[in-house]
Amino acid sequence: MATSRTLLRVKRQDVEDGRIPFSLRLKAWWEGYEVQPPRQRKRPQHQTKTGHDVRAPEADVPWDDARISLVQEVWGRGLDRPGDRDHITGLCAPMGMDSSMSVLDLGAGLGGGTRAICRAYDCWMTGVEPDPQLAEVAHKLSERAGLTRKAAIHQSSLDDPELKPRGYNRIFAKESFFRVTDKVTLLDRLEEALKPGGQLLFTDYVVLDSTVQESEAIQAWRECERTPVTLYSVDDYQDALKDRKLKIPVAEDVTEQVAATIQHAWASYMHEAQDSGRIRELGDLVLKEAELWTRRLRALQNGDLRVYRFHALKKDENKMLADW
């Protein structure tokens, strides 16, 4: 069967320069097909460049003010990933939080979820975000919200976080652990940080089978990520939690909900931003962010990548072993 191809007309000067105009790249992304740079025509070299003419490419900074503004336009104020405040507070509902509890939010991002949980359950929140830029902005947003003490956000690595032993009644994380290389150490620290009878609830990107780690869809997604990705399988997480004597009442596939949220958020953003001229204003930044989420969505939709919710309980030392 012949494969249909979509042809785009490119100006001669763009072909000679070897570049694809922004408008065409946006059209390609929006309509869901691949686009490759036009073949370059070799130009005669009239002079040899000196050392002063050679410039190193600029480093790809994971976060800056423009990207922070963009992700909030897509996901909502104070948010940097799928799931609004109602979704986040609903996700936490099974943990039964109240005003007497100290709660840890790992990978807090811009802190919108941290503040939403604090307001909904009147609990004492501590957010930890590994990226310095995000942590700084998140802290300022908590200050503006008057939640500097009740929803404080700090910068710290998640690979080996310094957490107060038995310091938290509840620990929460939303799609944060896939960026953690040393998950063994992380889970050790979380178990130590939970008070007896404490609960850990987190969602994360996972694989069902370790053999799909190198699938074409997952590799394409990895190439767009600005930081390394380390994926656990569902069994890896369950075994690791059991090794730390944590009971796992829930291990639930929530992929369809996350995928639908990604699709809806980006479709809404593209429609509104196109009308307002915001897409043209942000240019390549929109394309890069959209391509990241498009590739992640494709991996979710073809089944190679999944999102799971894990709910784990630490034994209450006051309970008899037979009751556990």
PDB file of C-alpha atoms in Angstrom:
ATOM      1  CA  MET A   1       0.000   0.000   0.000  1.00  0.00           C
ATOM      2  CA  ALA A   2       1.401   3.390  -0.940  1.00  0.00           C
ATOM      3  CA  THR A   3       2.044   5.808   1.898  1.00  0.00           C
ATOM      4  CA  SER A   4       0.476   9.237   1.466  1.00  0.00           C
ATOM      5  CA  ARG A   5       2.743  12.210   1.945  1.00  0.00           C
ATOM      6  CA  THR A   6       1.941  15.800   2.795  1.00  0.00           C
ATOM      7  CA  LEU A   7       3.894  18.376   0.780  1.00  0.00           C
ATOM      8  CA  LEU A   8       4.591  21.891   1.978  1.00  0.00           C
ATOM      9  CA  ARG A   9       5.775  24.709  -0.258  1.00  0.00           C
ATOM     10  CA  VAL A  10       8.982  26.309   1.028  1.00  0.00           C
ATOM     11  CA  LYS A  11      10.519  29.514  -0.289  1.00  0.00           C
ATOM     12  CA  ARG A  12      13.707  29.149  -2.322  1.00  0.00           C
ATOM     13  CA  GLN A  13      15.669  31.304   0.116  1.00  0.00           C
ATOM     14  CA  ASP A  14      14.573  29.089   3.020  1.00  0.00           C
ATOM     15  CA  VAL A  15      15.696  26.007   1.079  1.00  0.00           C
ATOM     16  CA  GLU A  16      19.074  27.604   0.450  1.00  0.00           C
ATOM     17  CA  ASP A  17      19.383  28.527   4.108  1.00  0.00           C
ATOM     18  CA  GLY A  18      18.376  25.013   5.156  1.00  0.00           C
ATOM     19  CA  ARG A  19      15.614  26.159   7.496  1.00  0.00           C
ATOM     20  CA  ILE A  20      11.887  25.591   7.929  1.00  0.00           C
ATOM     21  CA  PRO A  21       9.834  28.715   8.665  1.00  0.00           C
ATOM     22  CA  PHE A  22       8.054  28.832  12.002  1.00  0.00           C
ATOM     23  CA  SER A  23       4.594  28.904  10.428  1.00  0.00           C
ATOM     24  CA  LEU A  24       5.240  25.641   8.558  1.00  0.00           C
ATOM     25  CA  ARG A  25       6.742  23.894  11.578  1.00  0.00           C
ATOM     26  CA  LEU A  26       3.708  24.881  13.630  1.00  0.00           C
ATOM     27  CA  LYS A  27       1.366  23.575  10.922  1.00  0.00           C
ATOM     28  CA  ALA A  28       3.283  20.288  10.824  1.00  0.00           C
ATOM     29  CA  TRP A  29       3.098  19.844  14.595  1.00  0.00           C
ATOM     30  CA  TRP A  30      -0.585  20.777  14.787  1.00  0.00           C
ATOM     31  CA  GLU A  31      -1.595  18.375  12.001  1.00  0.00           C
ATOM     32  CA  GLY A  32       0.537  15.560  13.408  1.00  0.00           C
ATOM     33  CA  TYR A  33       3.082  14.801  10.689  1.00  0.00           C
ATOM     34  CA  GLU A  34       6.858  14.850  10.591  1.00  0.00           C
ATOM     35  CA  VAL A  35       8.735  17.592   8.831  1.00  0.00           C
ATOM     36  CA  GLN A  36      12.403  17.556   7.832  1.00  0.00           C
ATOM     37  CA  PRO A  37      14.724  20.446   6.967  1.00  0.00           C
ATOM     38  CA  PRO A  38      15.019  21.153   3.231  1.00  0.00           C
ATOM     39  CA  ARG A  39      18.187  20.012   1.526  1.00  0.00           C
ATOM     40  CA  GLN A  40      20.826  22.669   1.596  1.00  0.00           C
ATOM     41  CA  ARG A  41      22.615  23.795  -1.522  1.00  0.00           C
ATOM     42  CA  LYS A  42      26.298  24.118  -0.841  1.00  0.00           C
ATOM     43  CA  ARG A  43      27.525  27.663  -1.066  1.00  0.00           C
ATOM     44  CA  PRO A  44      31.033  28.595  -2.108  1.00  0.00           C
ATOM     45  CA  GLN A  45      33.336  29.441   0.761  1.00  0.00           C
ATOM     46  CA  HIS A  46      35.018  32.728  -0.010  1.00  0.00           C
ATOM     47  CA  GLN A  47      37.077  32.956   3.157  1.00  0.00           C
ATOM     48  CA  THR A  48      38.213  30.812   6.048  1.00  0.00           C
ATOM     49  CA  LYS A  49      36.743  31.585   9.429  1.00  0.00           C
ATOM     50  CA  THR A  50      39.117  32.582  12.154  1.00  0.00           C
ATOM     51  CA  GLY A  51      38.849  31.478  15.761  1.00  0.00           C
ATOM     52  CA  HIS A  52      37.019  34.707  16.549  1.00  0.00           C
ATOM     53  CA  ASP A  53      34.236  33.774  14.118  1.00  0.00           C
ATOM     54  CA  VAL A  54      33.450  30.468  15.782  1.00  0.00           C
ATOM     55  CA  ARG A  55      30.782  30.568  18.483  1.00  0.00           C
ATOM     56  CA  ALA A  56      29.701  27.719  20.720  1.00  0.00           C
ATOM     57  CA  PRO A  57      25.974  26.988  20.628  1.00  0.00           C
ATOM     58  CA  GLU A  58      24.013  28.440  23.508  1.00  0.00           C
ATOM     59  CA  ALA A  59      23.217  26.039  26.335  1.00  0.00           C
ATOM     60  CA  ASP A  60      19.647  24.789  26.417  1.00  0.00           C
ATOM     61  CA  VAL A  61      18.463  26.233  29.708  1.00  0.00           C
ATOM     62  CA  PRO A  62      15.712  23.980  31.172  1.00  0.00           C
ATOM     63  CA  TRP A  63      13.705  26.875  32.632  1.00  0.00           C
ATOM     64  CA  ASP A  64      13.607  30.620  32.121  1.00  0.00           C
ATOM     65  CA  ASP A  65      10.974  33.320  32.581  1.00  0.00           C
ATOM     66  CA  ALA A  66       9.462  32.836  29.113  1.00  0.00           C
ATOM     67  CA  ARG A  67       9.029  29.080  29.531  1.00  0.00           C
ATOM     68  CA  ILE A  68       7.630  29.492  33.043  1.00  0.00           C
ATOM     69  CA  SER A  69       5.025  31.894  31.645  1.00  0.00           C
ATOM     70  CA  LEU A  70       4.204  29.506  28.794  1.00  0.00           C
ATOM     71  CA  VAL A  71       3.593  26.421  30.948  1.00  0.00           C
ATOM     72  CA  GLN A  72       1.244  28.388  33.191  1.00  0.00           C
ATOM     73  CA  GLU A  73      -0.708  29.491  30.125  1.00  0.00           C
ATOM     74  CA  VAL A  74      -1.068  25.829  29.131  1.00  0.00           C
ATOM     75  CA  TRP A  75      -1.698  24.162  32.512  1.00  0.00           C
ATOM     76  CA  GLY A  76      -2.957  26.970  34.741  1.00  0.00           C
ATOM     77  CA  ARG A  77      -1.565  29.567  37.119  1.00  0.00           C
ATOM     78  CA  GLY A  78       1.133  28.115  39.370  1.00  0.00           C
ATOM     79  CA  LEU A  79       1.091  24.788  37.482  1.00  0.00           C
ATOM     80  CA  ASP A  80       3.651  23.205  35.167  1.00  0.00           C
ATOM     81  CA  ARG A  81       2.131  19.804  34.314  1.00  0.00           C
ATOM     82  CA  PRO A  82      -1.264  18.164  33.617  1.00  0.00           C
ATOM     83  CA  GLY A  83      -3.922  18.339  36.332  1.00  0.00           C
ATOM     84  CA  ASP A  84      -5.675  21.383  37.778  1.00  0.00           C
ATOM     85  CA  ARG A  85      -6.125  22.192  41.475  1.00  0.00           C
ATOM     86  CA  ASP A  86      -9.364  20.217  41.782  1.00  0.00           C
ATOM     87  CA  HIS A  87      -7.679  17.185  40.260  1.00  0.00           C
ATOM     88  CA  ILE A  88      -4.724  17.442  42.640  1.00  0.00           C
ATOM     89  CA  THR A  89      -6.834  17.833  45.770  1.00  0.00           C
ATOM     90  CA  GLY A  90      -9.040  14.970  44.626  1.00  0.00           C
ATOM     91  CA  LEU A  91      -5.975  12.830  44.049  1.00  0.00           C
ATOM     92  CA  CYS A  92      -4.949  13.436  47.668  1.00  0.00           C
ATOM     93  CA  ALA A  93      -8.396  12.774  49.152  1.00  0.00           C
ATOM     94  CA  PRO A  94      -7.743   9.077  49.979  1.00  0.00           C
ATOM     95  CA  MET A  95      -4.951  10.116  52.362  1.00  0.00           C
ATOM     96  CA  GLY A  96      -7.427  11.722  54.761  1.00  0.00           C
ATOM     97  CA  MET A  97      -5.430  14.857  55.565  1.00  0.00           C
ATOM     98  CA  ASP A  98      -6.353  17.465  58.169  1.00  0.00           C
ATOM     99  CA  SER A  99      -4.984  20.527  59.978  1.00  0.00           C
ATOM    100  CA  SER A 100      -2.920  18.454  62.408  1.00  0.00           C
ATOM    101  CA  MET A 101      -0.761  16.946  59.659  1.00  0.00           C
ATOM    102  CA  SER A 102       2.601  17.772  58.160  1.00  0.00           C
ATOM    103  CA  VAL A 103       2.685  16.961  54.438  1.00  0.00           C
ATOM    104  CA  LEU A 104       5.623  16.761  52.018  1.00  0.00           C
ATOM    105  CA  ASP A 105       5.191  17.498  48.288  1.00  0.00           C
ATOM    106  CA  LEU A 106       8.126  16.179  46.241  1.00  0.00           C
ATOM    107  CA  GLY A 107       8.823  17.738  42.845  1.00  0.00           C
ATOM    108  CA  ALA A 108       6.512  20.633  43.642  1.00  0.00           C
ATOM    109  CA  GLY A 109       7.289  22.544  40.438  1.00  0.00           C
ATOM    110  CA  LEU A 110       5.725  26.007  40.608  1.00  0.00           C
ATOM    111  CA  GLY A 111       3.890  25.023  43.783  1.00  0.00           C
ATOM    112  CA  GLY A 112       0.310  25.350  42.563  1.00  0.00           C
ATOM    113  CA  GLY A 113      -0.480  21.846  43.789  1.00  0.00           C
ATOM    114  CA  THR A 114       1.271  22.426  47.106  1.00  0.00           C
ATOM    115  CA  ARG A 115      -0.794  25.535  47.797  1.00  0.00           C
ATOM    116  CA  ALA A 116      -4.019  23.878  46.619  1.00  0.00           C
ATOM    117  CA  ILE A 117      -3.532  20.963  49.055  1.00  0.00           C
ATOM    118  CA  CYS A 118      -2.709  23.386  51.869  1.00  0.00           C
ATOM    119  CA  ARG A 119      -5.892  25.380  51.290  1.00  0.00           C
ATOM    120  CA  ALA A 120      -8.148  22.360  50.764  1.00  0.00           C
ATOM    121  CA  TYR A 121      -7.068  20.420  53.863  1.00  0.00           C
ATOM    122  CA  ASP A 122      -5.608  23.189  56.051  1.00  0.00           C
ATOM    123  CA  CYS A 123      -2.484  21.078  56.528  1.00  0.00           C
ATOM    124  CA  TRP A 124       1.132  22.178  56.884  1.00  0.00           C
ATOM    125  CA  MET A 125       2.883  21.721  53.538  1.00  0.00           C
ATOM    126  CA  THR A 126       6.559  21.550  52.622  1.00  0.00           C
ATOM    127  CA  GLY A 127       7.334  21.552  48.913  1.00  0.00           C
ATOM    128  CA  VAL A 128      10.650  20.323  47.519  1.00  0.00           C
ATOM    129  CA  GLU A 129      11.634  21.197  43.931  1.00  0.00           C
ATOM    130  CA  PRO A 130      15.011  20.180  42.446  1.00  0.00           C
ATOM    131  CA  ASP A 131      15.189  22.900  39.775  1.00  0.00           C
ATOM    132  CA  PRO A 132      16.542  26.144  41.315  1.00  0.00           C
ATOM    133  CA  GLN A 133      14.629  28.450  38.962  1.00  0.00           C
ATOM    134  CA  LEU A 134      11.288  26.730  39.534  1.00  0.00           C
ATOM    135  CA  ALA A 135      11.873  26.569  43.284  1.00  0.00           C
ATOM    136  CA  GLU A 136      12.628  30.303  43.428  1.00  0.00           C
ATOM    137  CA  VAL A 137       9.484  31.232  41.502  1.00  0.00           C
ATOM    138  CA  ALA A 138       7.381  28.765  43.518  1.00  0.00           C
ATOM    139  CA  HIS A 139       8.602  30.306  46.764  1.00  0.00           C
ATOM    140  CA  LYS A 140       7.678  33.796  45.539  1.00  0.00           C
ATOM    141  CA  LEU A 141       4.214  32.595  44.516  1.00  0.00           C
ATOM    142  CA  SER A 142       3.701  31.145  48.002  1.00  0.00           C
ATOM    143  CA  GLU A 143       4.781  34.482  49.478  1.00  0.00           C
ATOM    144  CA  ARG A 144       2.259  36.359  47.334  1.00  0.00           C
ATOM    145  CA  ALA A 145      -0.438  33.923  48.401  1.00  0.00           C
ATOM    146  CA  GLY A 146       0.364  34.555  52.085  1.00  0.00           C
ATOM    147  CA  LEU A 147       1.461  30.918  52.502  1.00  0.00           C
ATOM    148  CA  THR A 148       5.163  31.328  53.198  1.00  0.00           C
ATOM    149  CA  ARG A 149       4.899  29.293  56.413  1.00  0.00           C
ATOM    150  CA  LYS A 150       2.098  26.861  55.573  1.00  0.00           C
ATOM    151  CA  ALA A 151       3.189  26.068  51.993  1.00  0.00           C
ATOM    152  CA  ALA A 152       6.927  26.740  51.943  1.00  0.00           C
ATOM    153  CA  ILE A 153       8.854  25.481  48.895  1.00  0.00           C
ATOM    154  CA  HIS A 154      12.587  24.747  48.937  1.00  0.00           C
ATOM    155  CA  GLN A 155      15.160  23.690  46.376  1.00  0.00           C
ATOM    156  CA  SER A 156      16.716  20.258  46.921  1.00  0.00           C
ATOM    157  CA  SER A 157      17.785  17.279  44.824  1.00  0.00           C
ATOM    158  CA  LEU A 158      15.418  14.310  44.831  1.00  0.00           C
ATOM    159  CA  ASP A 159      18.212  11.785  44.260  1.00  0.00           C
ATOM    160  CA  ASP A 160      19.275  12.000  47.907  1.00  0.00           C
ATOM    161  CA  PRO A 161      16.970  14.497  49.652  1.00  0.00           C
ATOM    162  CA  GLU A 162      17.692  15.617  53.189  1.00  0.00           C
ATOM    163  CA  LEU A 163      14.420  14.892  54.963  1.00  0.00           C
ATOM    164  CA  LYS A 164      13.629  14.908  58.649  1.00  0.00           C
ATOM    165  CA  PRO A 165      13.298  11.308  59.900  1.00  0.00           C
ATOM    166  CA  ARG A 166       9.704  10.575  60.918  1.00  0.00           C
ATOM    167  CA  GLY A 167       8.887  14.166  60.053  1.00  0.00           C
ATOM    168  CA  TYR A 168       5.789  13.783  57.857  1.00  0.00           C
ATOM    169  CA  ASN A 169       2.322  12.279  58.204  1.00  0.00           C
ATOM    170  CA  ARG A 170       1.825  12.221  54.451  1.00  0.00           C
ATOM    171  CA  ILE A 171       4.087  12.377  51.393  1.00  0.00           C
ATOM    172  CA  PHE A 172       2.777  13.266  47.927  1.00  0.00           C
ATOM    173  CA  ALA A 173       4.385  13.480  44.488  1.00  0.00           C
ATOM    174  CA  LYS A 174       2.906  14.024  41.046  1.00  0.00           C
ATOM    175  CA  GLU A 175       4.902  12.789  38.044  1.00  0.00           C
ATOM    176  CA  SER A 176       8.254  13.690  39.575  1.00  0.00           C
ATOM    177  CA  PHE A 177      10.152  10.460  40.201  1.00  0.00           C
ATOM    178  CA  PHE A 178      10.802   9.631  36.524  1.00  0.00           C
ATOM    179  CA  ARG A 179      13.530  12.289  36.604  1.00  0.00           C
ATOM    180  CA  VAL A 180      15.214  10.683  39.637  1.00  0.00           C
ATOM    181  CA  THR A 181      18.145   8.444  38.728  1.00  0.00           C
ATOM    182  CA  ASP A 182      18.646   6.870  42.159  1.00  0.00           C
ATOM    183  CA  LYS A 183      15.137   5.755  43.058  1.00  0.00           C
ATOM    184  CA  VAL A 184      16.423   3.245  45.631  1.00  0.00           C
ATOM    185  CA  THR A 185      17.932   6.010  47.759  1.00  0.00           C
ATOM    186  CA  LEU A 186      14.877   8.229  47.232  1.00  0.00           C
ATOM    187  CA  LEU A 187      12.462   5.545  48.459  1.00  0.00           C
ATOM    188  CA  ASP A 188      14.734   4.819  51.429  1.00  0.00           C
ATOM    189  CA  ARG A 189      14.569   8.494  52.414  1.00  0.00           C
ATOM    190  CA  LEU A 190      10.801   8.605  51.988  1.00  0.00           C
ATOM    191  CA  GLU A 191      10.223   5.564  54.180  1.00  0.00           C
ATOM    192  CA  GLU A 192      12.480   7.071  56.847  1.00  0.00           C
ATOM    193  CA  ALA A 193      10.687  10.439  56.582  1.00  0.00           C
ATOM    194  CA  LEU A 194       7.215   8.942  57.118  1.00  0.00           C
ATOM    195  CA  LYS A 195       5.852   8.830  60.633  1.00  0.00           C
ATOM    196  CA  PRO A 196       4.468   5.464  61.825  1.00  0.00           C
ATOM    197  CA  GLY A 197       1.029   5.101  60.269  1.00  0.00           C
ATOM    198  CA  GLY A 198       2.025   7.579  57.558  1.00  0.00           C
ATOM    199  CA  GLN A 199       1.036   7.385  53.902  1.00  0.00           C
ATOM    200  CA  LEU A 200       2.813   7.865  50.592  1.00  0.00           C
ATOM    201  CA  LEU A 201       0.802   8.652  47.452  1.00  0.00           C
ATOM    202  CA  PHE A 202       2.437   9.376  44.109  1.00  0.00           C
ATOM    203  CA  THR A 203       1.852   9.226  40.374  1.00  0.00           C
ATOM    204  CA  ASP A 204       4.643   8.606  37.902  1.00  0.00           C
ATOM    205  CA  TYR A 205       5.478   7.708  34.322  1.00  0.00           C
ATOM    206  CA  VAL A 206       6.266   3.982  34.172  1.00  0.00           C
ATOM    207  CA  VAL A 207       6.622   1.085  31.757  1.00  0.00           C
ATOM    208  CA  LEU A 208       4.665  -2.146  32.081  1.00  0.00           C
ATOM    209  CA  ASP A 209       7.575  -4.190  30.818  1.00  0.00           C
ATOM    210  CA  SER A 210      11.259  -3.248  31.017  1.00  0.00           C
ATOM    211  CA  THR A 211      11.745  -4.459  27.433  1.00  0.00           C
ATOM    212  CA  VAL A 212       9.954  -1.366  26.062  1.00  0.00           C
ATOM    213  CA  GLN A 213      12.446   1.021  27.716  1.00  0.00           C
ATOM    214  CA  GLU A 214      14.176   1.493  24.351  1.00  0.00           C
ATOM    215  CA  SER A 215      11.060   1.598  22.164  1.00  0.00           C
ATOM    216  CA  GLU A 216      10.981   4.076  19.305  1.00  0.00           C
ATOM    217  CA  ALA A 217       8.247   6.185  20.944  1.00  0.00           C
ATOM    218  CA  ILE A 218      10.016   6.389  24.305  1.00  0.00           C
ATOM    219  CA  GLN A 219      13.355   7.208  22.701  1.00  0.00           C
ATOM    220  CA  ALA A 220      11.727   9.975  20.646  1.00  0.00           C
ATOM    221  CA  TRP A 221      10.297  11.421  23.874  1.00  0.00           C
ATOM    222  CA  ARG A 222      13.639  11.160  25.694  1.00  0.00           C
ATOM    223  CA  GLU A 223      15.314  13.175  22.936  1.00  0.00           C
ATOM    224  CA  CYS A 224      13.005  16.120  23.670  1.00  0.00           C
ATOM    225  CA  GLU A 225      13.494  16.064  27.440  1.00  0.00           C
ATOM    226  CA  ARG A 226      15.848  18.657  28.885  1.00  0.00           C
ATOM    227  CA  THR A 227      16.871  16.410  31.793  1.00  0.00           C
ATOM    228  CA  PRO A 228      17.620  12.641  31.927  1.00  0.00           C
ATOM    229  CA  VAL A 229      14.698  10.218  32.274  1.00  0.00           C
ATOM    230  CA  THR A 230      14.903   7.001  34.311  1.00  0.00           C
ATOM    231  CA  LEU A 231      11.828   4.800  34.094  1.00  0.00           C
ATOM    232  CA  TYR A 232      10.761   2.144  36.593  1.00  0.00           C
ATOM    233  CA  SER A 233       8.325  -0.588  35.699  1.00  0.00           C
ATOM    234  CA  VAL A 234       5.148  -1.082  37.761  1.00  0.00           C
ATOM    235  CA  ASP A 235       6.720  -4.219  39.270  1.00  0.00           C
ATOM    236  CA  ASP A 236       9.909  -2.285  40.109  1.00  0.00           C
ATOM    237  CA  TYR A 237       7.914   0.202  42.179  1.00  0.00           C
ATOM    238  CA  GLN A 238       5.785  -2.432  43.878  1.00  0.00           C
ATOM    239  CA  ASP A 239       8.822  -4.555  44.780  1.00  0.00           C
ATOM    240  CA  ALA A 240      10.718  -1.503  46.065  1.00  0.00           C
ATOM    241  CA  LEU A 241       7.793  -0.405  48.256  1.00  0.00           C
ATOM    242  CA  LYS A 242       7.324  -3.916  49.645  1.00  0.00           C
ATOM    243  CA  ASP A 243      11.058  -4.143  50.394  1.00  0.00           C
ATOM    244  CA  ARG A 244      10.580  -1.117  52.640  1.00  0.00           C
ATOM    245  CA  LYS A 245       7.721  -2.826  54.501  1.00  0.00           C
ATOM    246  CA  LEU A 246       5.100  -0.550  52.957  1.00  0.00           C
ATOM    247  CA  LYS A 247       1.640  -1.914  52.256  1.00  0.00           C
ATOM    248  CA  ILE A 248       0.276  -1.093  48.760  1.00  0.00           C
ATOM    249  CA  PRO A 249      -3.535  -1.000  48.666  1.00  0.00           C
ATOM    250  CA  VAL A 250      -3.592   0.822  45.314  1.00  0.00           C
ATOM    251  CA  ALA A 251      -1.552   0.571  42.113  1.00  0.00           C
ATOM    252  CA  GLU A 252      -3.831   2.068  39.465  1.00  0.00           C
ATOM    253  CA  ASP A 253      -3.344   2.854  35.773  1.00  0.00           C
ATOM    254  CA  VAL A 254      -4.453   6.476  35.210  1.00  0.00           C
ATOM    255  CA  THR A 255      -2.935   6.875  31.734  1.00  0.00           C
ATOM    256  CA  GLU A 256      -6.173   7.635  29.893  1.00  0.00           C
ATOM    257  CA  GLN A 257      -7.032  10.494  32.238  1.00  0.00           C
ATOM    258  CA  VAL A 258      -3.568  12.060  31.921  1.00  0.00           C
ATOM    259  CA  ALA A 259      -3.484  11.662  28.127  1.00  0.00           C
ATOM    260  CA  ALA A 260      -6.918  13.268  27.783  1.00  0.00           C
ATOM    261  CA  THR A 261      -5.809  16.186  29.975  1.00  0.00           C
ATOM    262  CA  ILE A 262      -2.713  16.748  27.836  1.00  0.00           C
ATOM    263  CA  GLN A 263      -4.745  16.731  24.616  1.00  0.00           C
ATOM    264  CA  HIS A 264      -7.417  19.079  25.948  1.00  0.00           C
ATOM    265  CA  ALA A 265      -4.964  21.556  27.488  1.00  0.00           C
ATOM    266  CA  TRP A 266      -2.822  21.888  24.379  1.00  0.00           C
ATOM    267  CA  ALA A 267      -5.806  22.086  22.008  1.00  0.00           C
ATOM    268  CA  SER A 268      -7.287  24.897  24.125  1.00  0.00           C
ATOM    269  CA  TYR A 269      -3.962  26.698  24.321  1.00  0.00           C
ATOM    270  CA  MET A 270      -3.300  26.487  20.575  1.00  0.00           C
ATOM    271  CA  HIS A 271      -6.759  27.845  19.781  1.00  0.00           C
ATOM    272  CA  GLU A 272      -6.533  30.768  22.219  1.00  0.00           C
ATOM    273  CA  ALA A 273      -2.878  31.604  21.577  1.00  0.00           C
ATOM    274  CA  GLN A 274      -3.310  31.600  17.819  1.00  0.00           C
ATOM    275  CA  ASP A 275      -6.159  34.089  18.053  1.00  0.00           C
ATOM    276  CA  SER A 276      -4.215  36.336  20.444  1.00  0.00           C
ATOM    277  CA  GLY A 277      -0.946  36.217  18.496  1.00  0.00           C
ATOM    278  CA  ARG A 278       0.828  34.645  21.472  1.00  0.00           C
ATOM    279  CA  ILE A 279       2.110  31.733  19.375  1.00  0.00           C
ATOM    280  CA  ARG A 280       3.807  34.100  16.948  1.00  0.00           C
ATOM    281  CA  GLU A 281       5.245  36.042  19.879  1.00  0.00           C
ATOM    282  CA  LEU A 282       6.804  33.008  21.574  1.00  0.00           C
ATOM    283  CA  GLY A 283       7.918  31.331  18.342  1.00  0.00           C
ATOM    284  CA  ASP A 284      10.287  28.393  18.745  1.00  0.00           C
ATOM    285  CA  LEU A 285       9.616  28.140  22.478  1.00  0.00           C
ATOM    286  CA  VAL A 286       6.035  27.039  21.786  1.00  0.00           C
ATOM    287  CA  LEU A 287       7.210  24.525  19.212  1.00  0.00           C
ATOM    288  CA  LYS A 288       9.786  23.018  21.542  1.00  0.00           C
ATOM    289  CA  GLU A 289       7.335  22.684  24.442  1.00  0.00           C
ATOM    290  CA  ALA A 290       4.578  21.373  22.173  1.00  0.00           C
ATOM    291  CA  GLU A 291       6.920  18.823  20.615  1.00  0.00           C
ATOM    292  CA  LEU A 292       7.922  17.549  24.075  1.00  0.00           C
ATOM    293  CA  TRP A 293       4.306  16.964  25.061  1.00  0.00           C
ATOM    294  CA  THR A 294       3.364  15.570  21.647  1.00  0.00           C
ATOM    295  CA  ARG A 295       6.059  12.918  21.863  1.00  0.00           C
ATOM    296  CA  ARG A 296       5.167  12.107  25.451  1.00  0.00           C
ATOM    297  CA  LEU A 297       1.491  11.826  24.443  1.00  0.00           C
ATOM    298  CA  ARG A 298       2.319   9.481  21.555  1.00  0.00           C
ATOM    299  CA  ALA A 299       4.231   7.183  23.908  1.00  0.00           C
ATOM    300  CA  LEU A 300       1.235   7.170  26.256  1.00  0.00           C
ATOM    301  CA  GLN A 301      -1.260   6.519  23.496  1.00  0.00           C
ATOM    302  CA  ASN A 302       0.623   3.612  21.939  1.00  0.00           C
ATOM    303  CA  GLY A 303       0.943   1.927  25.344  1.00  0.00           C
ATOM    304  CA  ASP A 304       4.732   1.984  25.700  1.00  0.00           C
ATOM    305  CA  LEU A 305       4.537   4.618  28.431  1.00  0.00           C
ATOM    306  CA  ARG A 306       1.956   4.578  31.228  1.00  0.00           C
ATOM    307  CA  VAL A 307       1.040   6.723  34.236  1.00  0.00           C
ATOM    308  CA  TYR A 308       0.317   4.885  37.497  1.00  0.00           C
ATOM    309  CA  ARG A 309      -0.960   5.991  40.878  1.00  0.00           C
ATOM    310  CA  PHE A 310       0.603   4.257  43.872  1.00  0.00           C
ATOM    311  CA  HIS A 311      -0.752   4.517  47.412  1.00  0.00           C
ATOM    312  CA  ALA A 312       1.461   3.013  50.122  1.00  0.00           C
ATOM    313  CA  LEU A 313       0.995   2.785  53.909  1.00  0.00           C
ATOM    314  CA  LYS A 314       3.584   2.595  56.665  1.00  0.00           C
ATOM    315  CA  LYS A 315       2.777   0.316  59.590  1.00  0.00           C
ATOM    316  CA  ASP A 316       1.519   1.988  62.730  1.00  0.00           C
ATOM    317  CA  GLU A 317       3.751   0.778  65.540  1.00  0.00           C
ATOM    318  CA  ASN A 318       0.787   0.867  67.928  1.00  0.00           C
ATOM    319  CA  LYS A 319      -1.050  -1.753  65.887  1.00  0.00           C
ATOM    320  CA  MET A 320      -0.552  -5.444  66.361  1.00  0.00           C
ATOM    321  CA  LEU A 321       1.414  -7.107  63.570  1.00  0.00           C
ATOM    322  CA  ALA A 322      -1.589  -9.382  62.917  1.00  0.00           C
ATOM    323  CA  ASP A 323      -3.687  -6.305  62.105  1.00  0.00           C
ATOM    324  CA  TRP A 324      -1.331  -5.224  59.310  1.00  0.00           C
TER     325      TRP A 324
END
